mmCIF file of C-alpha atoms and ligand atoms in Angstrom:
data_model
loop_
_atom_site.group_PDB
_atom_site.id
_atom_site.type_symbol
_atom_site.label_atom_id
_atom_site.label_comp_id
_atom_site.label_asym_id
_atom_site.label_seq_id
_atom_site.Cartn_x
_atom_site.Cartn_y
_atom_site.Cartn_z
ATOM 1 C CA UNK A 197 -128.353 -131.356 28.053
ATOM 2 C CA UNK A 198 -125.378 -131.207 30.299
ATOM 3 C CA UNK A 199 -123.280 -128.017 30.354
ATOM 4 C CA UNK A 200 -119.661 -128.702 31.188
ATOM 5 C CA UNK A 201 -116.601 -126.506 31.497
ATOM 6 C CA UNK A 202 -113.872 -127.375 29.028
ATOM 7 C CA UNK A 203 -111.617 -129.441 31.336
ATOM 8 C CA UNK A 204 -109.716 -132.455 29.855
ATOM 9 C CA UNK A 205 -112.201 -134.997 31.264
ATOM 10 C CA UNK A 206 -115.127 -133.017 29.820
ATOM 11 C CA UNK A 207 -113.404 -132.832 26.466
ATOM 12 C CA UNK A 208 -112.966 -136.616 26.459
ATOM 13 C CA UNK A 209 -116.645 -137.047 27.280
ATOM 14 C CA UNK A 210 -117.544 -134.641 24.473
ATOM 15 C CA UNK A 211 -115.383 -136.620 22.029
ATOM 16 C CA UNK A 212 -117.215 -139.792 23.091
ATOM 17 C CA UNK A 213 -120.566 -138.084 22.442
ATOM 18 C CA UNK A 214 -119.362 -137.166 18.924
ATOM 19 C CA UNK A 215 -118.178 -140.747 18.268
ATOM 20 C CA UNK A 216 -121.616 -141.988 19.327
ATOM 21 C CA UNK A 217 -123.302 -139.708 16.759
ATOM 22 C CA UNK A 218 -124.351 -137.029 19.276
ATOM 23 C CA UNK A 219 -124.235 -133.227 19.141
ATOM 24 C CA UNK A 220 -121.731 -131.145 21.113
ATOM 25 C CA UNK A 221 -121.774 -127.353 21.302
ATOM 26 C CA UNK A 222 -118.268 -125.981 21.753
ATOM 27 C CA UNK A 223 -116.547 -122.599 21.935
ATOM 28 C CA UNK A 224 -114.369 -121.233 19.147
ATOM 29 C CA UNK A 225 -112.591 -117.893 19.000
ATOM 30 C CA UNK A 226 -115.440 -116.528 16.816
ATOM 31 C CA UNK A 227 -118.798 -117.932 18.019
ATOM 32 C CA UNK A 228 -120.021 -121.221 19.531
ATOM 33 C CA UNK A 229 -120.390 -124.106 17.092
ATOM 34 C CA UNK A 230 -122.941 -126.951 17.081
ATOM 35 C CA UNK A 231 -120.728 -129.927 16.282
ATOM 36 C CA UNK A 232 -121.222 -133.438 14.934
ATOM 37 C CA UNK A 233 -118.943 -136.098 13.437
ATOM 38 C CA UNK A 234 -118.520 -134.820 9.874
ATOM 39 C CA UNK A 235 -118.140 -138.395 8.553
ATOM 40 C CA UNK A 236 -121.478 -139.487 10.034
ATOM 41 C CA UNK A 237 -124.424 -138.366 7.826
ATOM 42 C CA UNK A 238 -127.060 -139.190 10.479
ATOM 43 C CA UNK A 239 -125.259 -137.106 13.082
ATOM 44 C CA UNK A 240 -124.918 -134.251 10.576
ATOM 45 C CA UNK A 241 -128.631 -134.536 9.753
ATOM 46 C CA UNK A 242 -129.387 -133.908 13.440
ATOM 47 C CA UNK A 243 -127.595 -130.530 13.206
ATOM 48 C CA UNK A 244 -130.006 -129.444 10.466
ATOM 49 C CA UNK A 245 -133.007 -130.699 12.429
ATOM 50 C CA UNK A 246 -131.959 -128.897 15.635
ATOM 51 C CA UNK A 247 -131.157 -125.624 13.876
ATOM 52 C CA UNK A 248 -134.174 -125.732 11.557
ATOM 53 C CA UNK A 249 -131.724 -125.113 8.723
ATOM 54 C CA UNK A 250 -132.468 -125.947 5.048
ATOM 55 C CA UNK A 251 -130.565 -129.085 3.999
ATOM 56 C CA UNK A 252 -128.879 -127.391 1.008
ATOM 57 C CA UNK A 253 -127.104 -124.916 3.310
ATOM 58 C CA UNK A 254 -123.588 -126.409 3.708
ATOM 59 C CA UNK A 255 -121.557 -126.658 6.920
ATOM 60 C CA UNK A 256 -117.973 -125.808 7.869
ATOM 61 C CA UNK A 257 -115.787 -128.785 8.800
ATOM 62 C CA UNK A 258 -113.433 -127.946 11.679
ATOM 63 C CA UNK A 259 -110.000 -129.580 11.659
ATOM 64 C CA UNK A 260 -107.237 -129.950 14.268
ATOM 65 C CA UNK A 261 -104.513 -128.694 11.915
ATOM 66 C CA UNK A 262 -103.708 -127.903 8.284
ATOM 67 C CA UNK A 263 -102.156 -131.380 7.902
ATOM 68 C CA UNK A 264 -105.697 -132.814 7.818
ATOM 69 C CA UNK A 265 -106.707 -130.619 4.900
ATOM 70 C CA UNK A 266 -106.007 -133.147 2.157
ATOM 71 C CA UNK A 267 -108.288 -135.682 3.870
ATOM 72 C CA UNK A 268 -111.190 -133.374 2.950
ATOM 73 C CA UNK A 269 -110.069 -131.241 0.003
ATOM 74 C CA UNK A 270 -108.270 -131.936 -3.271
ATOM 75 C CA UNK A 271 -106.465 -129.772 -5.833
ATOM 76 C CA UNK A 272 -105.635 -127.284 -3.080
ATOM 77 C CA UNK A 273 -104.183 -124.229 -4.875
ATOM 78 C CA UNK A 274 -101.067 -122.447 -3.664
ATOM 79 C CA UNK A 275 -103.246 -119.663 -2.244
ATOM 80 C CA UNK A 276 -104.926 -122.249 -0.006
ATOM 81 C CA UNK A 277 -101.657 -123.341 1.551
ATOM 82 C CA UNK A 278 -100.509 -119.735 1.897
ATOM 83 C CA UNK A 279 -103.696 -118.687 3.694
ATOM 84 C CA UNK A 280 -103.720 -121.780 5.908
ATOM 85 C CA UNK A 281 -100.101 -121.148 6.840
ATOM 86 C CA UNK A 282 -100.761 -117.480 7.620
ATOM 87 C CA UNK A 283 -104.103 -117.701 9.451
ATOM 88 C CA UNK A 284 -104.638 -121.205 10.902
ATOM 89 C CA UNK A 285 -105.444 -121.775 13.628
ATOM 90 C CA UNK A 286 -107.667 -118.739 13.213
ATOM 91 C CA UNK A 287 -110.933 -117.185 12.025
ATOM 92 C CA UNK A 288 -110.593 -118.016 8.327
ATOM 93 C CA UNK A 289 -112.671 -120.605 6.444
ATOM 94 C CA UNK A 290 -111.462 -121.902 3.069
ATOM 95 C CA UNK A 291 -113.841 -123.266 0.446
ATOM 96 C CA UNK A 292 -112.006 -125.895 -1.635
ATOM 97 C CA UNK A 293 -112.769 -128.758 -4.020
ATOM 98 C CA UNK A 294 -113.910 -131.614 -1.839
ATOM 99 C CA UNK A 295 -112.696 -135.169 -1.655
ATOM 100 C CA UNK A 296 -115.348 -137.571 -2.988
ATOM 101 C CA UNK A 297 -115.538 -139.146 0.482
ATOM 102 C CA UNK A 298 -116.995 -136.005 2.135
ATOM 103 C CA UNK A 299 -120.672 -136.742 2.892
ATOM 104 C CA UNK A 300 -123.242 -134.813 0.843
ATOM 105 C CA UNK A 301 -124.982 -134.028 4.124
ATOM 106 C CA UNK A 302 -122.047 -131.715 4.978
ATOM 107 C CA UNK A 303 -121.676 -129.952 1.629
ATOM 108 C CA UNK A 304 -125.341 -129.736 0.684
ATOM 109 C CA UNK A 305 -124.423 -131.700 -2.447
ATOM 110 C CA UNK A 306 -121.870 -129.109 -3.655
ATOM 111 C CA UNK A 307 -118.538 -130.243 -5.065
ATOM 112 C CA UNK A 308 -116.741 -127.964 -2.602
ATOM 113 C CA UNK A 309 -116.193 -128.148 1.159
ATOM 114 C CA UNK A 310 -115.617 -125.367 3.720
ATOM 115 C CA UNK A 311 -112.735 -126.009 6.152
ATOM 116 C CA UNK A 312 -111.195 -124.208 9.080
ATOM 117 C CA UNK A 313 -108.859 -124.763 12.041
ATOM 118 C CA UNK A 314 -110.300 -122.769 14.964
ATOM 119 C CA UNK A 315 -108.030 -120.912 17.393
ATOM 120 C CA UNK A 316 -109.534 -121.788 20.750
ATOM 121 C CA UNK A 317 -107.968 -124.099 23.353
ATOM 122 C CA UNK A 318 -111.226 -125.971 24.051
ATOM 123 C CA UNK A 319 -112.048 -126.416 20.341
ATOM 124 C CA UNK A 320 -108.510 -127.628 19.606
ATOM 125 C CA UNK A 321 -108.560 -130.002 22.598
ATOM 126 C CA UNK A 322 -111.884 -131.405 21.387
ATOM 127 C CA UNK A 323 -110.586 -131.831 17.830
ATOM 128 C CA UNK A 324 -107.453 -133.570 19.127
ATOM 129 C CA UNK A 325 -109.455 -135.888 21.405
ATOM 130 C CA UNK A 326 -112.011 -136.685 18.697
ATOM 131 C CA UNK A 327 -109.386 -137.220 16.018
ATOM 132 C CA UNK A 328 -111.565 -136.341 13.014
ATOM 133 C CA UNK A 329 -113.365 -133.452 11.354
ATOM 134 C CA UNK A 330 -116.209 -131.790 13.245
ATOM 135 C CA UNK A 331 -118.989 -130.294 11.122
ATOM 136 C CA UNK A 332 -120.306 -127.255 12.952
ATOM 137 C CA UNK A 333 -122.467 -124.284 12.061
ATOM 138 C CA UNK A 334 -122.990 -121.539 14.601
ATOM 139 C CA UNK A 335 -125.047 -122.963 17.498
ATOM 140 C CA UNK A 336 -128.176 -120.857 16.952
ATOM 141 C CA UNK A 337 -131.574 -121.501 15.407
ATOM 142 C CA UNK A 338 -131.563 -120.762 11.675
ATOM 143 C CA UNK A 339 -131.503 -117.034 10.877
ATOM 144 C CA UNK A 340 -130.904 -115.916 14.451
ATOM 145 C CA UNK A 341 -128.000 -114.285 16.289
ATOM 146 C CA UNK A 342 -124.906 -116.489 16.726
ATOM 147 C CA UNK A 343 -124.149 -117.455 20.346
ATOM 148 C CA UNK A 344 -120.983 -116.110 21.948
ATOM 149 C CA UNK A 345 -121.355 -117.767 25.369
ATOM 150 C CA UNK A 346 -122.449 -121.182 26.661
ATOM 151 C CA UNK A 347 -125.463 -119.485 28.232
ATOM 152 C CA UNK A 348 -126.494 -118.181 24.776
ATOM 153 C CA UNK A 349 -126.315 -121.740 23.426
ATOM 154 C CA UNK A 350 -128.567 -122.991 26.212
ATOM 155 C CA UNK A 351 -131.056 -120.231 25.476
ATOM 156 C CA UNK A 352 -131.003 -121.039 21.759
ATOM 157 C CA UNK A 353 -131.040 -124.818 21.777
ATOM 158 C CA UNK A 354 -132.080 -125.993 25.256
ATOM 159 C CA UNK A 355 -132.092 -129.778 25.548
ATOM 160 C CA UNK A 356 -131.742 -130.369 21.812
ATOM 161 C CA UNK A 357 -127.945 -130.573 22.134
ATOM 162 C CA UNK A 358 -126.397 -133.495 24.037
ATOM 163 C CA UNK A 359 -123.571 -131.556 25.665
ATOM 164 C CA UNK A 360 -122.311 -127.966 25.868
ATOM 165 C CA UNK A 361 -118.624 -127.324 26.532
ATOM 166 C CA UNK A 362 -118.308 -124.016 28.346
ATOM 167 C CA UNK A 363 -115.241 -122.041 27.338
ATOM 168 C CA UNK A 364 -116.482 -118.637 28.508
ATOM 169 C CA UNK A 365 -117.126 -115.819 26.064
ATOM 170 C CA UNK A 366 -115.774 -116.090 22.538
ATOM 171 C CA UNK A 367 -112.843 -113.665 22.304
ATOM 172 C CA UNK A 368 -113.679 -112.318 18.809
ATOM 173 C CA UNK A 369 -117.472 -112.504 18.841
ATOM 174 C CA UNK A 370 -118.126 -112.456 15.074
ATOM 175 C CA UNK A 371 -117.867 -115.323 12.569
ATOM 176 C CA UNK A 372 -114.895 -116.336 10.454
ATOM 177 C CA UNK A 373 -114.126 -114.822 7.065
ATOM 178 C CA UNK A 374 -115.005 -117.249 4.254
ATOM 179 C CA UNK A 375 -112.764 -117.313 1.166
ATOM 180 C CA UNK A 376 -113.706 -119.399 -1.870
ATOM 181 C CA UNK A 377 -110.641 -120.865 -3.584
ATOM 182 C CA UNK A 378 -112.538 -123.303 -5.792
ATOM 183 C CA UNK A 379 -112.467 -121.117 -8.919
ATOM 184 C CA UNK A 380 -109.717 -119.167 -10.659
ATOM 185 C CA UNK A 381 -109.842 -115.979 -8.556
ATOM 186 C CA UNK A 382 -110.120 -116.090 -4.739
ATOM 187 C CA UNK A 383 -113.422 -114.621 -3.567
ATOM 188 C CA UNK A 384 -114.537 -113.441 -0.149
ATOM 189 C CA UNK A 385 -117.970 -114.999 0.413
ATOM 190 C CA UNK A 386 -118.468 -113.665 3.918
ATOM 191 C CA UNK A 387 -116.485 -110.829 5.477
ATOM 192 C CA UNK A 388 -115.392 -111.713 8.991
ATOM 193 C CA UNK A 389 -112.692 -111.553 11.600
ATOM 194 C CA UNK A 390 -109.811 -111.660 9.076
ATOM 195 C CA UNK A 391 -109.962 -108.493 7.005
ATOM 196 C CA UNK A 392 -109.643 -108.126 3.261
ATOM 197 C CA UNK A 393 -106.460 -106.140 3.777
ATOM 198 C CA UNK A 394 -104.862 -109.006 5.729
ATOM 199 C CA UNK A 395 -105.851 -111.493 3.020
ATOM 200 C CA UNK A 396 -104.511 -109.339 0.188
ATOM 201 C CA UNK A 397 -101.280 -108.882 2.087
ATOM 202 C CA UNK A 398 -100.693 -112.641 2.174
ATOM 203 C CA UNK A 399 -101.913 -113.330 -1.375
ATOM 204 C CA UNK A 400 -100.075 -110.359 -2.828
ATOM 205 C CA UNK A 401 -103.053 -109.353 -4.983
ATOM 206 C CA UNK A 402 -106.699 -108.317 -4.943
ATOM 207 C CA UNK A 403 -109.658 -110.548 -4.097
ATOM 208 C CA UNK A 404 -113.102 -110.608 -5.612
ATOM 209 C CA UNK A 405 -115.767 -109.810 -3.080
ATOM 210 C CA UNK A 406 -119.321 -111.066 -3.006
ATOM 211 C CA UNK A 407 -121.281 -108.906 -0.644
ATOM 212 C CA UNK A 408 -123.459 -111.934 -0.097
ATOM 213 C CA UNK A 409 -122.870 -115.488 0.855
ATOM 214 C CA UNK A 410 -125.491 -117.290 -1.207
ATOM 215 C CA UNK A 411 -127.155 -120.386 0.189
ATOM 216 C CA UNK A 412 -126.375 -122.169 -3.043
ATOM 217 C CA UNK A 413 -123.369 -120.365 -4.507
ATOM 218 C CA UNK A 414 -124.280 -121.259 -8.093
ATOM 219 C CA UNK A 415 -127.714 -119.676 -7.694
ATOM 220 C CA UNK A 416 -127.196 -116.455 -5.751
ATOM 221 C CA UNK A 417 -130.273 -114.480 -4.785
ATOM 222 C CA UNK A 418 -129.667 -110.855 -5.536
ATOM 223 C CA UNK A 419 -132.828 -108.962 -4.773
ATOM 224 C CA UNK A 420 -132.156 -106.326 -2.137
ATOM 225 C CA UNK A 421 -134.763 -106.501 0.585
ATOM 226 C CA UNK A 422 -136.164 -109.811 -0.592
ATOM 227 C CA UNK A 423 -133.897 -111.956 1.539
ATOM 228 C CA UNK A 424 -134.923 -113.455 4.846
ATOM 229 C CA UNK A 425 -132.916 -111.900 7.647
ATOM 230 C CA UNK A 426 -129.899 -113.603 9.219
ATOM 231 C CA UNK A 427 -127.929 -112.874 12.361
ATOM 232 C CA UNK A 428 -131.161 -111.236 13.492
ATOM 233 C CA UNK A 429 -132.721 -110.400 16.848
ATOM 234 C CA UNK A 430 -136.526 -110.536 17.170
ATOM 235 C CA UNK A 431 -136.707 -106.770 16.875
ATOM 236 C CA UNK A 432 -136.964 -105.274 13.403
ATOM 237 C CA UNK A 433 -133.517 -103.829 12.640
ATOM 238 C CA UNK A 434 -133.469 -100.384 10.982
ATOM 239 C CA UNK A 435 -130.105 -99.191 9.663
ATOM 240 C CA UNK A 436 -129.240 -95.566 10.278
ATOM 241 C CA UNK A 437 -126.408 -93.099 10.116
ATOM 242 C CA UNK A 438 -125.472 -91.022 13.124
ATOM 243 C CA UNK A 439 -127.216 -88.066 11.456
ATOM 244 C CA UNK A 440 -130.603 -89.664 10.812
ATOM 245 C CA UNK A 441 -130.814 -92.003 13.835
ATOM 246 C CA UNK A 442 -133.005 -89.664 15.905
ATOM 247 C CA UNK A 443 -135.444 -89.234 13.039
ATOM 248 C CA UNK A 444 -135.694 -93.033 12.591
ATOM 249 C CA UNK A 445 -136.347 -93.456 16.317
ATOM 250 C CA UNK A 446 -139.119 -90.867 16.163
ATOM 251 C CA UNK A 447 -140.781 -92.520 13.156
ATOM 252 C CA UNK A 448 -141.044 -95.857 14.930
ATOM 253 C CA UNK A 449 -142.028 -94.385 18.289
ATOM 254 C CA UNK A 450 -144.908 -92.646 16.587
ATOM 255 C CA UNK A 451 -146.080 -96.017 15.316
ATOM 256 C CA UNK A 452 -146.296 -97.095 18.961
ATOM 257 C CA UNK A 453 -143.281 -99.417 18.825
ATOM 258 C CA UNK A 454 -140.905 -100.180 21.698
ATOM 259 C CA UNK A 455 -137.673 -98.782 20.273
ATOM 260 C CA UNK A 456 -133.984 -99.132 21.098
ATOM 261 C CA UNK A 457 -130.881 -97.646 19.561
ATOM 262 C CA UNK A 458 -127.582 -99.439 19.022
ATOM 263 C CA UNK A 459 -124.811 -96.870 18.825
ATOM 264 C CA UNK A 460 -121.424 -96.053 20.278
ATOM 265 C CA UNK A 461 -122.617 -92.547 21.229
ATOM 266 C CA UNK A 462 -125.705 -91.683 23.182
ATOM 267 C CA UNK A 463 -127.999 -89.594 20.948
ATOM 268 C CA UNK A 464 -128.250 -86.013 22.203
ATOM 269 C CA UNK A 465 -132.038 -86.091 22.487
ATOM 270 C CA UNK A 466 -132.995 -89.555 23.689
ATOM 271 C CA UNK A 467 -136.704 -89.921 24.531
ATOM 272 C CA UNK A 468 -137.285 -91.443 27.967
ATOM 273 C CA UNK A 469 -138.828 -94.689 26.759
ATOM 274 C CA UNK A 470 -136.104 -95.416 24.186
ATOM 275 C CA UNK A 471 -133.276 -97.735 25.302
ATOM 276 C CA UNK A 472 -129.709 -96.971 24.334
ATOM 277 C CA UNK A 473 -127.708 -100.179 23.773
ATOM 278 C CA UNK A 474 -124.190 -98.829 23.848
ATOM 279 C CA UNK A 475 -121.327 -100.126 21.739
ATOM 280 C CA UNK A 476 -117.715 -99.476 22.781
ATOM 281 C CA UNK A 477 -115.545 -97.073 20.803
ATOM 282 C CA UNK A 478 -112.990 -99.418 19.173
ATOM 283 C CA UNK A 479 -114.056 -101.551 16.203
ATOM 284 C CA UNK A 480 -112.752 -104.839 17.662
ATOM 285 C CA UNK A 481 -114.545 -104.125 20.915
ATOM 286 C CA UNK A 482 -117.684 -103.440 18.890
ATOM 287 C CA UNK A 483 -117.392 -106.849 17.206
ATOM 288 C CA UNK A 484 -117.039 -108.455 20.640
ATOM 289 C CA UNK A 485 -120.129 -106.606 21.910
ATOM 290 C CA UNK A 486 -122.434 -106.741 18.867
ATOM 291 C CA UNK A 487 -124.198 -110.091 19.350
ATOM 292 C CA UNK A 488 -124.371 -109.526 23.101
ATOM 293 C CA UNK A 489 -126.306 -106.333 22.412
ATOM 294 C CA UNK A 490 -128.612 -107.956 19.861
ATOM 295 C CA UNK A 491 -129.493 -110.613 22.432
ATOM 296 C CA UNK A 492 -130.080 -107.894 24.992
ATOM 297 C CA UNK A 493 -132.558 -106.293 22.588
ATOM 298 C CA UNK A 494 -134.489 -109.585 22.710
ATOM 299 C CA UNK A 495 -134.336 -109.792 26.496
ATOM 300 C CA UNK A 496 -135.707 -106.249 26.733
ATOM 301 C CA UNK A 497 -138.536 -107.110 24.348
ATOM 302 C CA UNK A 498 -137.642 -104.323 21.916
ATOM 303 C CA UNK A 499 -139.747 -104.252 18.752
ATOM 304 C CA UNK A 500 -137.501 -101.977 16.723
ATOM 305 C CA UNK A 501 -133.754 -101.550 16.956
ATOM 306 C CA UNK A 502 -132.286 -98.539 15.171
ATOM 307 C CA UNK A 503 -128.645 -99.487 14.465
ATOM 308 C CA UNK A 504 -126.101 -96.794 13.677
ATOM 309 C CA UNK A 505 -123.763 -98.324 11.104
ATOM 310 C CA UNK A 506 -120.149 -98.613 12.312
ATOM 311 C CA UNK A 507 -117.403 -97.139 10.133
ATOM 312 C CA UNK A 508 -116.168 -99.334 7.280
ATOM 313 C CA UNK A 509 -112.676 -99.898 8.643
ATOM 314 C CA UNK A 510 -111.099 -103.239 9.567
ATOM 315 C CA UNK A 511 -113.680 -105.434 11.299
ATOM 316 C CA UNK A 512 -116.240 -102.684 10.652
ATOM 317 C CA UNK A 513 -116.780 -104.201 7.225
ATOM 318 C CA UNK A 514 -117.955 -107.490 8.760
ATOM 319 C CA UNK A 515 -120.072 -105.664 11.355
ATOM 320 C CA UNK A 516 -121.856 -103.695 8.649
ATOM 321 C CA UNK A 517 -122.452 -106.909 6.720
ATOM 322 C CA UNK A 518 -124.057 -108.565 9.761
ATOM 323 C CA UNK A 519 -126.239 -105.553 10.505
ATOM 324 C CA UNK A 520 -127.373 -105.387 6.869
ATOM 325 C CA UNK A 521 -128.336 -109.036 6.988
ATOM 326 C CA UNK A 522 -130.015 -108.622 10.380
ATOM 327 C CA UNK A 523 -132.088 -105.913 8.664
ATOM 328 C CA UNK A 524 -132.960 -108.394 5.888
ATOM 329 C CA UNK A 525 -131.062 -106.422 3.241
ATOM 330 C CA UNK A 526 -128.466 -109.040 2.282
ATOM 331 C CA UNK A 527 -126.099 -107.706 -0.350
ATOM 332 C CA UNK A 528 -127.741 -104.345 -0.955
ATOM 333 C CA UNK A 529 -126.457 -102.251 -3.819
ATOM 334 C CA UNK A 530 -124.788 -99.811 -1.453
ATOM 335 C CA UNK A 531 -122.631 -102.542 -0.010
ATOM 336 C CA UNK A 532 -121.624 -103.641 -3.463
ATOM 337 C CA UNK A 533 -120.601 -100.160 -4.478
ATOM 338 C CA UNK A 534 -118.529 -99.833 -1.315
ATOM 339 C CA UNK A 535 -116.776 -103.087 -2.132
ATOM 340 C CA UNK A 536 -116.063 -102.087 -5.714
ATOM 341 C CA UNK A 537 -114.517 -98.880 -4.439
ATOM 342 C CA UNK A 538 -112.301 -100.831 -2.060
ATOM 343 C CA UNK A 539 -111.107 -103.119 -4.841
ATOM 344 C CA UNK A 540 -110.542 -100.117 -7.093
ATOM 345 C CA UNK A 541 -108.461 -98.489 -4.379
ATOM 346 C CA UNK A 542 -106.365 -101.657 -4.218
ATOM 347 C CA UNK A 543 -106.948 -102.044 -0.474
HETATM 348 O O1 TXA B 841 -116.815 -118.588 12.719
HETATM 349 C C1 TXA B 841 -117.433 -119.442 12.105
HETATM 350 O O2 TXA B 841 -117.288 -119.649 10.873
HETATM 351 C C2 TXA B 841 -118.443 -120.297 12.887
HETATM 352 C C3 TXA B 841 -117.665 -121.167 13.869
HETATM 353 C C4 TXA B 841 -118.571 -122.107 14.640
HETATM 354 O O3 TXA B 841 -116.655 -121.864 13.192
HETATM 355 N N1 TXA B 841 -119.243 -121.097 12.012
HETATM 356 C C5 TXA B 841 -120.207 -120.571 11.216
HETATM 357 O O4 TXA B 841 -120.910 -121.557 10.520
HETATM 358 O O5 TXA B 841 -120.434 -119.391 11.142
HETATM 359 P P1 TXA B 841 -122.293 -121.259 9.780
HETATM 360 O O6 TXA B 841 -122.769 -122.581 9.280
HETATM 361 O O7 TXA B 841 -123.182 -120.524 10.662
HETATM 362 O O8 TXA B 841 -121.858 -120.419 8.552
HETATM 363 C C6 TXA B 841 -121.053 -121.044 7.573
HETATM 364 C C7 TXA B 841 -121.338 -120.511 6.215
HETATM 365 C C8 TXA B 841 -122.744 -120.796 5.754
HETATM 366 O O9 TXA B 841 -123.375 -119.587 5.386
HETATM 367 C C9 TXA B 841 -122.561 -121.700 4.551
HETATM 368 O O10 TXA B 841 -123.456 -121.397 3.519
HETATM 369 C C10 TXA B 841 -121.136 -121.425 4.133
HETATM 370 O O11 TXA B 841 -120.457 -121.190 5.320
HETATM 371 N N2 TXA B 841 -120.544 -122.574 3.466
HETATM 372 C C11 TXA B 841 -120.288 -123.791 3.962
HETATM 373 N N3 TXA B 841 -119.813 -124.616 3.025
HETATM 374 C C12 TXA B 841 -119.743 -123.907 1.887
HETATM 375 C C13 TXA B 841 -119.332 -124.198 0.547
HETATM 376 N N4 TXA B 841 -118.903 -125.385 0.191
HETATM 377 N N5 TXA B 841 -119.397 -123.202 -0.372
HETATM 378 C C14 TXA B 841 -119.855 -121.979 -0.025
HETATM 379 N N6 TXA B 841 -120.262 -121.635 1.230
HETATM 380 C C15 TXA B 841 -120.210 -122.588 2.162
HETATM 381 MG MG1 MG B 842 -124.483 -119.230 11.310
#
């Protein structure tokens, strides 16, 4: 593997690697992607092999601009054009009816395809140089924390990727929002960097929210606690409120575990051998810091990470979703109730 900064010559080399069926990790404004030529099923198959990802788990195809959309999707509803116009390039992924020509390897055999135009100079330069769609999941091993720097990608994937374009740290640090426009009512499948409020503002109406992005959307798994964790550090993640965090820490310390706490405020009584992983005050800054901190928990060899849930405002919704999934809770009932309340309040 050859890490390169995102200069024009490097981008050309990366485009050549993609044309040859190779894998290129590249920065986006959200997280680093592990890219392959989306029209080349063998290249796409390598993504699944490297990530250890189940083959029915579909990928996002990254495009250079909204003009390419009809090469991949058909029957694009008005809402699709409105959202693309408002948020592309940007951290929004649209799920649309696919063109028959989209390889099954990309969509996991679904009749829909996920598309987005990323807002990062290196990603856009790569897309322009390559000239086609780049299929790219986050550049981490399946189930683990998404990488937000080139160094993270190297740690995750080592020599399994042919080339890493280094664009520094991802400015947002949490994945795109995914909106499904393939059925009558738009649905948020994964909360992310574009908030529900922003989406409703553009669409002029409410959206249906699924607390969970199912692996196979037609067969969602809805058993709280039964899901494998995603976005997860090695440490067991325990969700807490500010009020009960100290009690949770104590419980796990007494079981002889190496414990850390992820919180924006230092707990008043912090035992000596418990590590405080601090989050900044603002919610956007917390999104930027979250995955960095989860990786730090790994580097420190923590066994348990007590995470104080951020407030459910703006990006906080996506942060809470990621922490729930890191804890293996998926779409727990609490999250669903919160979402229903938001819809009811017309937010
Ligand atoms: O910010 C992001 O979205 C990053 C950057 C690299 O663009 N990508 C990313 O990809 O997070 P990934 O593969 O880690 O997550 C994409 C999610 C998956 O959970 C997948 O199930 C879902 O998108 N997805 C892809 N195609 C879909 C489809 N046709 N219908 C429903 N969900 C789909
Ligand atoms: Mg991912």
